Amino acid sequence: DQQVKQNSPSLSVQEGRISILNCDYTNSMFDYFLWYKKYPAEGPTFLISISSIKDKNEDGRFTVFLNKSAKHLSLHIVPSQPGDSAVYFCAASVSGGSNYKLTFGKGTLLTVNP
Amino acid sequence: ETGVTQSPTHLIKTRGQQVTLRCSSQSGHNTVSWYQQALGQGPQFIFQYYREEENGRGNFPPRFSGLQFPNYSSELNVNALELDDSALYLCASRLIGREETQYFGPGTRLLVL
């Protein structure tokens, strides 16, 4: 039972355009969401996060949108750069207590073409 | 740079053997979690240690065990290795006061033959 789903295994965009990566979740207890970027032979790098009390969070070229009623979040990258080419993982957790176990999607491979 | 390091980077073992993977994080990172990432999958939570005690476990059998030490280092031990244990093993730690965000090390790639 996959609680976090990234239905697009890959996405290809042109440099300078917008990249939109999508993520859906099924567990209504999730209240904290994160995006990680992963290059080959490296560990996941934290990119941006959002709490369920917000519907948007921005950090430079990266914006995450959360739609709680649809159990959907998306990561927007504007403008996309070739260095953004990587696998992007969506992750979710239930905050509170001492256990912030992350549940990950399978990832989306983003390719930004020059 | 997350300040989380792992060793070794790569490892080859045979079925039935035992393996120990190591992780080191910085001062102030009081919680460590281990994840297994199989090919084509997202990382899966194995377990978490807080103040040297296990305080959360995913759907992994008891032959996966761990330790956390006072010097912010930790170990993942896997006994009786199976072919399906071949994966990237990731260690993640959290800052005190920023527990909701986990910072990952580069991982150890384990191949079981």
mmCIF file of C-alpha atoms in Angstrom:
data_model
loop_
_atom_site.group_PDB
_atom_site.id
_atom_site.type_symbol
_atom_site.label_atom_id
_atom_site.label_comp_id
_atom_site.label_asym_id
_atom_site.label_seq_id
_atom_site.Cartn_x
_atom_site.Cartn_y
_atom_site.Cartn_z
ATOM 1 C CA ASP A 1 0.000 0.000 0.000
ATOM 2 C CA GLN A 2 1.747 3.108 -1.271
ATOM 3 C CA GLN A 3 0.843 6.076 0.887
ATOM 4 C CA VAL A 4 2.846 8.587 -1.140
ATOM 5 C CA LYS A 5 2.626 8.436 -4.912
ATOM 6 C CA GLN A 6 4.559 10.171 -7.634
ATOM 7 C CA ASN A 7 2.778 9.044 -10.760
ATOM 8 C CA SER A 8 5.201 10.516 -13.288
ATOM 9 C CA PRO A 9 8.433 8.518 -13.407
ATOM 10 C CA SER A 10 10.049 11.178 -15.582
ATOM 11 C CA LEU A 11 9.662 14.745 -16.799
ATOM 12 C CA SER A 12 11.587 16.636 -19.453
ATOM 13 C CA VAL A 13 11.560 20.459 -19.751
ATOM 14 C CA GLN A 14 13.497 23.142 -21.554
ATOM 15 C CA GLU A 15 15.934 25.372 -19.722
ATOM 16 C CA GLY A 16 14.223 28.553 -18.519
ATOM 17 C CA ARG A 17 10.739 27.029 -18.478
ATOM 18 C CA ILE A 18 8.738 25.902 -15.459
ATOM 19 C CA SER A 19 9.059 22.369 -14.051
ATOM 20 C CA ILE A 20 6.068 21.043 -12.139
ATOM 21 C CA LEU A 21 6.467 17.843 -10.143
ATOM 22 C CA ASN A 22 3.400 16.267 -8.574
ATOM 23 C CA CYS A 23 2.790 14.099 -5.542
ATOM 24 C CA ASP A 24 -0.346 12.538 -4.043
ATOM 25 C CA TYR A 25 -0.826 11.005 -0.629
ATOM 26 C CA THR A 26 -3.488 8.837 0.939
ATOM 27 C CA ASN A 27 -2.786 9.050 4.674
ATOM 28 C CA SER A 28 -4.761 11.959 6.138
ATOM 29 C CA MET A 29 -2.543 11.888 9.245
ATOM 30 C CA PHE A 30 0.402 13.286 7.272
ATOM 31 C CA ASP A 31 0.938 16.904 8.249
ATOM 32 C CA TYR A 32 4.449 17.691 7.087
ATOM 33 C CA PHE A 33 5.746 17.334 3.557
ATOM 34 C CA LEU A 34 9.217 17.580 2.087
ATOM 35 C CA TRP A 35 10.902 17.493 -1.293
ATOM 36 C CA TYR A 36 14.342 16.001 -1.739
ATOM 37 C CA LYS A 37 16.606 16.068 -4.762
ATOM 38 C CA LYS A 38 18.946 13.182 -5.484
ATOM 39 C CA TYR A 39 21.885 12.984 -7.862
ATOM 40 C CA PRO A 40 23.378 9.593 -8.774
ATOM 41 C CA ALA A 41 25.853 8.273 -6.179
ATOM 42 C CA GLU A 42 24.726 10.860 -3.610
ATOM 43 C CA GLY A 43 22.220 10.853 -0.779
ATOM 44 C CA PRO A 44 18.958 12.827 -1.006
ATOM 45 C CA THR A 45 19.412 16.560 -0.463
ATOM 46 C CA PHE A 46 16.674 18.468 1.358
ATOM 47 C CA LEU A 47 15.089 21.060 -0.920
ATOM 48 C CA ILE A 48 11.967 22.570 0.606
ATOM 49 C CA SER A 49 9.191 21.634 2.997
ATOM 50 C CA ILE A 50 5.676 22.662 3.953
ATOM 51 C CA SER A 51 3.512 22.204 6.995
ATOM 52 C CA SER A 52 -0.166 21.335 6.610
ATOM 53 C CA ILE A 53 -1.127 24.671 8.175
ATOM 54 C CA LYS A 54 0.130 26.392 5.005
ATOM 55 C CA ASP A 55 -0.804 26.006 1.360
ATOM 56 C CA LYS A 56 2.332 27.513 -0.152
ATOM 57 C CA ASN A 57 6.004 27.867 0.680
ATOM 58 C CA GLU A 58 8.652 29.579 -1.438
ATOM 59 C CA ASP A 59 12.407 29.426 -1.421
ATOM 60 C CA GLY A 60 14.070 31.154 -4.346
ATOM 61 C CA ARG A 61 13.248 29.317 -7.552
ATOM 62 C CA PHE A 62 11.377 26.579 -5.661
ATOM 63 C CA THR A 63 7.751 26.764 -4.554
ATOM 64 C CA VAL A 64 5.730 23.975 -2.985
ATOM 65 C CA PHE A 65 1.937 24.044 -3.080
ATOM 66 C CA LEU A 66 -0.249 21.924 -0.819
ATOM 67 C CA ASN A 67 -3.911 21.090 -1.468
ATOM 68 C CA LYS A 68 -5.062 19.237 1.638
ATOM 69 C CA SER A 69 -8.568 18.519 0.417
ATOM 70 C CA ALA A 70 -7.184 16.807 -2.680
ATOM 71 C CA LYS A 71 -4.259 15.276 -0.737
ATOM 72 C CA HIS A 72 -1.965 16.654 -3.403
ATOM 73 C CA LEU A 73 1.214 18.660 -3.433
ATOM 74 C CA SER A 74 3.387 19.999 -6.199
ATOM 75 C CA LEU A 75 6.868 21.433 -6.568
ATOM 76 C CA HIS A 76 7.374 24.272 -9.040
ATOM 77 C CA ILE A 77 10.850 25.179 -10.258
ATOM 78 C CA VAL A 78 11.084 28.489 -12.109
ATOM 79 C CA PRO A 79 13.197 29.006 -14.131
ATOM 80 C CA SER A 80 14.481 25.476 -14.636
ATOM 81 C CA GLN A 81 18.230 25.057 -15.065
ATOM 82 C CA PRO A 82 20.262 22.109 -16.421
ATOM 83 C CA GLY A 83 21.752 21.645 -12.936
ATOM 84 C CA ASP A 84 18.248 20.861 -11.661
ATOM 85 C CA SER A 85 18.359 17.563 -13.551
ATOM 86 C CA ALA A 86 18.029 14.906 -10.855
ATOM 87 C CA VAL A 87 15.520 12.539 -9.240
ATOM 88 C CA TYR A 88 13.029 14.387 -7.039
ATOM 89 C CA PHE A 89 11.406 12.593 -4.115
ATOM 90 C CA CYS A 90 8.288 13.685 -2.309
ATOM 91 C CA ALA A 91 8.153 12.641 1.369
ATOM 92 C CA ALA A 92 5.565 12.950 4.116
ATOM 93 C CA SER A 93 5.535 12.556 7.868
ATOM 94 C CA VAL A 94 3.318 12.805 10.916
ATOM 95 C CA SER A 95 4.816 15.424 13.220
ATOM 96 C CA GLY A 96 4.673 15.441 16.977
ATOM 97 C CA GLY A 97 6.209 13.014 19.418
ATOM 98 C CA SER A 98 9.742 11.928 18.691
ATOM 99 C CA ASN A 99 9.260 9.817 15.589
ATOM 100 C CA TYR A 100 9.324 11.739 12.328
ATOM 101 C CA LYS A 101 9.477 8.711 10.063
ATOM 102 C CA LEU A 102 9.487 9.825 6.421
ATOM 103 C CA THR A 103 7.366 8.007 3.854
ATOM 104 C CA PHE A 104 8.707 8.550 0.340
ATOM 105 C CA GLY A 105 7.277 8.327 -3.150
ATOM 106 C CA LYS A 106 9.182 6.478 -5.860
ATOM 107 C CA GLY A 107 10.617 9.653 -7.332
ATOM 108 C CA THR A 108 10.416 11.594 -10.593
ATOM 109 C CA LEU A 109 13.438 11.946 -12.856
ATOM 110 C CA LEU A 110 13.622 15.558 -14.048
ATOM 111 C CA THR A 111 15.699 16.330 -17.120
ATOM 112 C CA VAL A 112 16.259 19.988 -17.992
ATOM 113 C CA ASN A 113 17.485 20.377 -21.553
ATOM 114 C CA PRO A 114 19.767 23.299 -22.487
ATOM 115 C CA GLU B 1 27.048 19.560 2.864
ATOM 116 C CA THR B 2 24.837 17.868 5.452
ATOM 117 C CA GLY B 3 27.570 16.889 7.875
ATOM 118 C CA VAL B 4 26.404 13.280 7.705
ATOM 119 C CA THR B 5 28.998 10.773 6.550
ATOM 120 C CA GLN B 6 28.691 7.061 5.891
ATOM 121 C CA SER B 7 31.149 4.224 5.437
ATOM 122 C CA PRO B 8 31.928 2.248 3.452
ATOM 123 C CA THR B 9 30.671 3.696 0.162
ATOM 124 C CA HIS B 10 30.340 0.278 -1.471
ATOM 125 C CA LEU B 11 30.294 -3.260 -0.145
ATOM 126 C CA ILE B 12 29.919 -6.735 -1.643
ATOM 127 C CA LYS B 13 28.796 -9.642 0.538
ATOM 128 C CA THR B 14 27.497 -13.136 -0.050
ATOM 129 C CA ARG B 15 24.174 -14.554 1.052
ATOM 130 C CA GLY B 16 24.136 -15.593 4.712
ATOM 131 C CA GLN B 17 26.906 -13.234 5.771
ATOM 132 C CA GLN B 18 26.582 -10.363 8.217
ATOM 133 C CA VAL B 19 27.316 -6.684 7.519
ATOM 134 C CA THR B 20 27.825 -3.526 9.581
ATOM 135 C CA LEU B 21 27.312 -0.105 8.051
ATOM 136 C CA ARG B 22 28.399 3.086 9.799
ATOM 137 C CA CYS B 23 27.123 6.631 9.990
ATOM 138 C CA SER B 24 28.469 9.744 11.632
ATOM 139 C CA SER B 25 26.654 13.035 12.144
ATOM 140 C CA GLN B 26 27.431 16.355 13.730
ATOM 141 C CA SER B 27 27.006 17.613 17.254
ATOM 142 C CA GLY B 28 23.396 18.635 17.843
ATOM 143 C CA HIS B 29 21.966 15.874 15.660
ATOM 144 C CA ASN B 30 20.405 13.761 18.369
ATOM 145 C CA THR B 31 18.255 11.465 16.247
ATOM 146 C CA VAL B 32 19.422 9.078 13.534
ATOM 147 C CA SER B 33 17.267 7.115 11.116
ATOM 148 C CA TRP B 34 18.196 4.429 8.614
ATOM 149 C CA TYR B 35 16.513 3.900 5.276
ATOM 150 C CA GLN B 36 16.811 1.255 2.562
ATOM 151 C CA GLN B 37 16.486 2.340 -1.063
ATOM 152 C CA ALA B 38 16.039 -0.485 -3.536
ATOM 153 C CA LEU B 39 16.561 0.164 -7.241
ATOM 154 C CA GLY B 40 13.743 2.235 -8.725
ATOM 155 C CA GLN B 41 12.103 2.819 -5.352
ATOM 156 C CA GLY B 42 11.998 5.595 -2.807
ATOM 157 C CA PRO B 43 13.818 5.181 0.503
ATOM 158 C CA GLN B 44 12.007 2.967 3.018
ATOM 159 C CA PHE B 45 12.238 3.576 6.760
ATOM 160 C CA ILE B 46 14.077 0.846 8.669
ATOM 161 C CA PHE B 47 14.304 2.289 12.169
ATOM 162 C CA GLN B 48 15.183 5.343 14.232
ATOM 163 C CA TYR B 49 17.383 5.883 17.267
ATOM 164 C CA TYR B 50 16.984 8.681 19.785
ATOM 165 C CA ARG B 51 19.349 9.040 22.718
ATOM 166 C CA GLU B 52 20.826 5.629 21.944
ATOM 167 C CA GLU B 53 17.512 3.771 22.035
ATOM 168 C CA GLU B 54 15.369 2.521 19.179
ATOM 169 C CA ASN B 55 12.105 4.497 19.176
ATOM 170 C CA GLY B 56 10.534 3.627 15.856
ATOM 171 C CA ARG B 57 10.730 0.761 13.392
ATOM 172 C CA GLY B 58 9.468 0.129 9.886
ATOM 173 C CA ASN B 59 8.460 -3.146 8.290
ATOM 174 C CA PHE B 60 11.850 -4.841 8.536
ATOM 175 C CA PRO B 61 12.670 -8.151 10.258
ATOM 176 C CA PRO B 62 14.708 -8.393 13.484
ATOM 177 C CA ARG B 63 17.853 -9.370 11.576
ATOM 178 C CA PHE B 64 18.099 -5.637 10.878
ATOM 179 C CA SER B 65 19.423 -4.041 14.064
ATOM 180 C CA GLY B 66 21.224 -0.900 15.045
ATOM 181 C CA LEU B 67 23.155 1.044 17.604
ATOM 182 C CA GLN B 68 23.589 4.721 18.343
ATOM 183 C CA PHE B 69 26.599 6.011 20.278
ATOM 184 C CA PRO B 70 27.068 9.129 22.428
ATOM 185 C CA ASN B 71 29.502 10.611 19.885
ATOM 186 C CA TYR B 72 26.707 11.041 17.253
ATOM 187 C CA SER B 73 27.734 7.928 15.340
ATOM 188 C CA SER B 74 25.555 4.915 14.659
ATOM 189 C CA GLU B 75 25.602 1.463 13.069
ATOM 190 C CA LEU B 76 23.209 -0.622 11.028
ATOM 191 C CA ASN B 77 23.757 -4.370 11.321
ATOM 192 C CA VAL B 78 22.165 -6.901 9.006
ATOM 193 C CA ASN B 79 22.461 -10.611 9.770
ATOM 194 C CA ALA B 80 21.860 -13.575 7.483
ATOM 195 C CA LEU B 81 22.022 -11.459 4.340
ATOM 196 C CA GLU B 82 19.569 -12.222 1.550
ATOM 197 C CA LEU B 83 19.804 -11.297 -2.127
ATOM 198 C CA ASP B 84 16.937 -8.800 -1.684
ATOM 199 C CA ASP B 85 19.009 -6.874 0.845
ATOM 200 C CA SER B 86 20.986 -5.464 -2.084
ATOM 201 C CA ALA B 87 20.196 -1.751 -1.950
ATOM 202 C CA LEU B 88 21.458 1.719 -1.070
ATOM 203 C CA TYR B 89 21.409 2.214 2.702
ATOM 204 C CA LEU B 90 20.926 5.778 3.834
ATOM 205 C CA CYS B 91 21.493 7.311 7.211
ATOM 206 C CA ALA B 92 19.672 10.518 8.151
ATOM 207 C CA SER B 93 19.941 12.744 11.167
ATOM 208 C CA ARG B 94 17.969 15.634 12.601
ATOM 209 C CA LEU B 95 18.919 18.819 14.346
ATOM 210 C CA ILE B 96 17.597 19.481 17.825
ATOM 211 C CA GLY B 97 14.783 22.000 17.298
ATOM 212 C CA ARG B 98 14.391 21.126 13.597
ATOM 213 C CA GLU B 99 13.285 17.553 14.048
ATOM 214 C CA GLU B 100 10.867 17.638 11.125
ATOM 215 C CA THR B 101 13.675 17.871 8.546
ATOM 216 C CA GLN B 102 16.062 14.969 8.017
ATOM 217 C CA TYR B 103 19.499 15.370 6.458
ATOM 218 C CA PHE B 104 20.887 12.391 4.606
ATOM 219 C CA GLY B 105 24.344 11.006 4.172
ATOM 220 C CA PRO B 106 25.665 9.810 0.786
ATOM 221 C CA GLY B 107 24.691 6.200 1.451
ATOM 222 C CA THR B 108 26.350 2.790 1.333
ATOM 223 C CA ARG B 109 25.618 0.627 -1.670
ATOM 224 C CA LEU B 110 25.400 -3.021 -0.629
ATOM 225 C CA LEU B 111 25.452 -5.865 -3.140
ATOM 226 C CA VAL B 112 24.598 -9.354 -1.918
ATOM 227 C CA LEU B 113 25.651 -12.196 -4.214
#
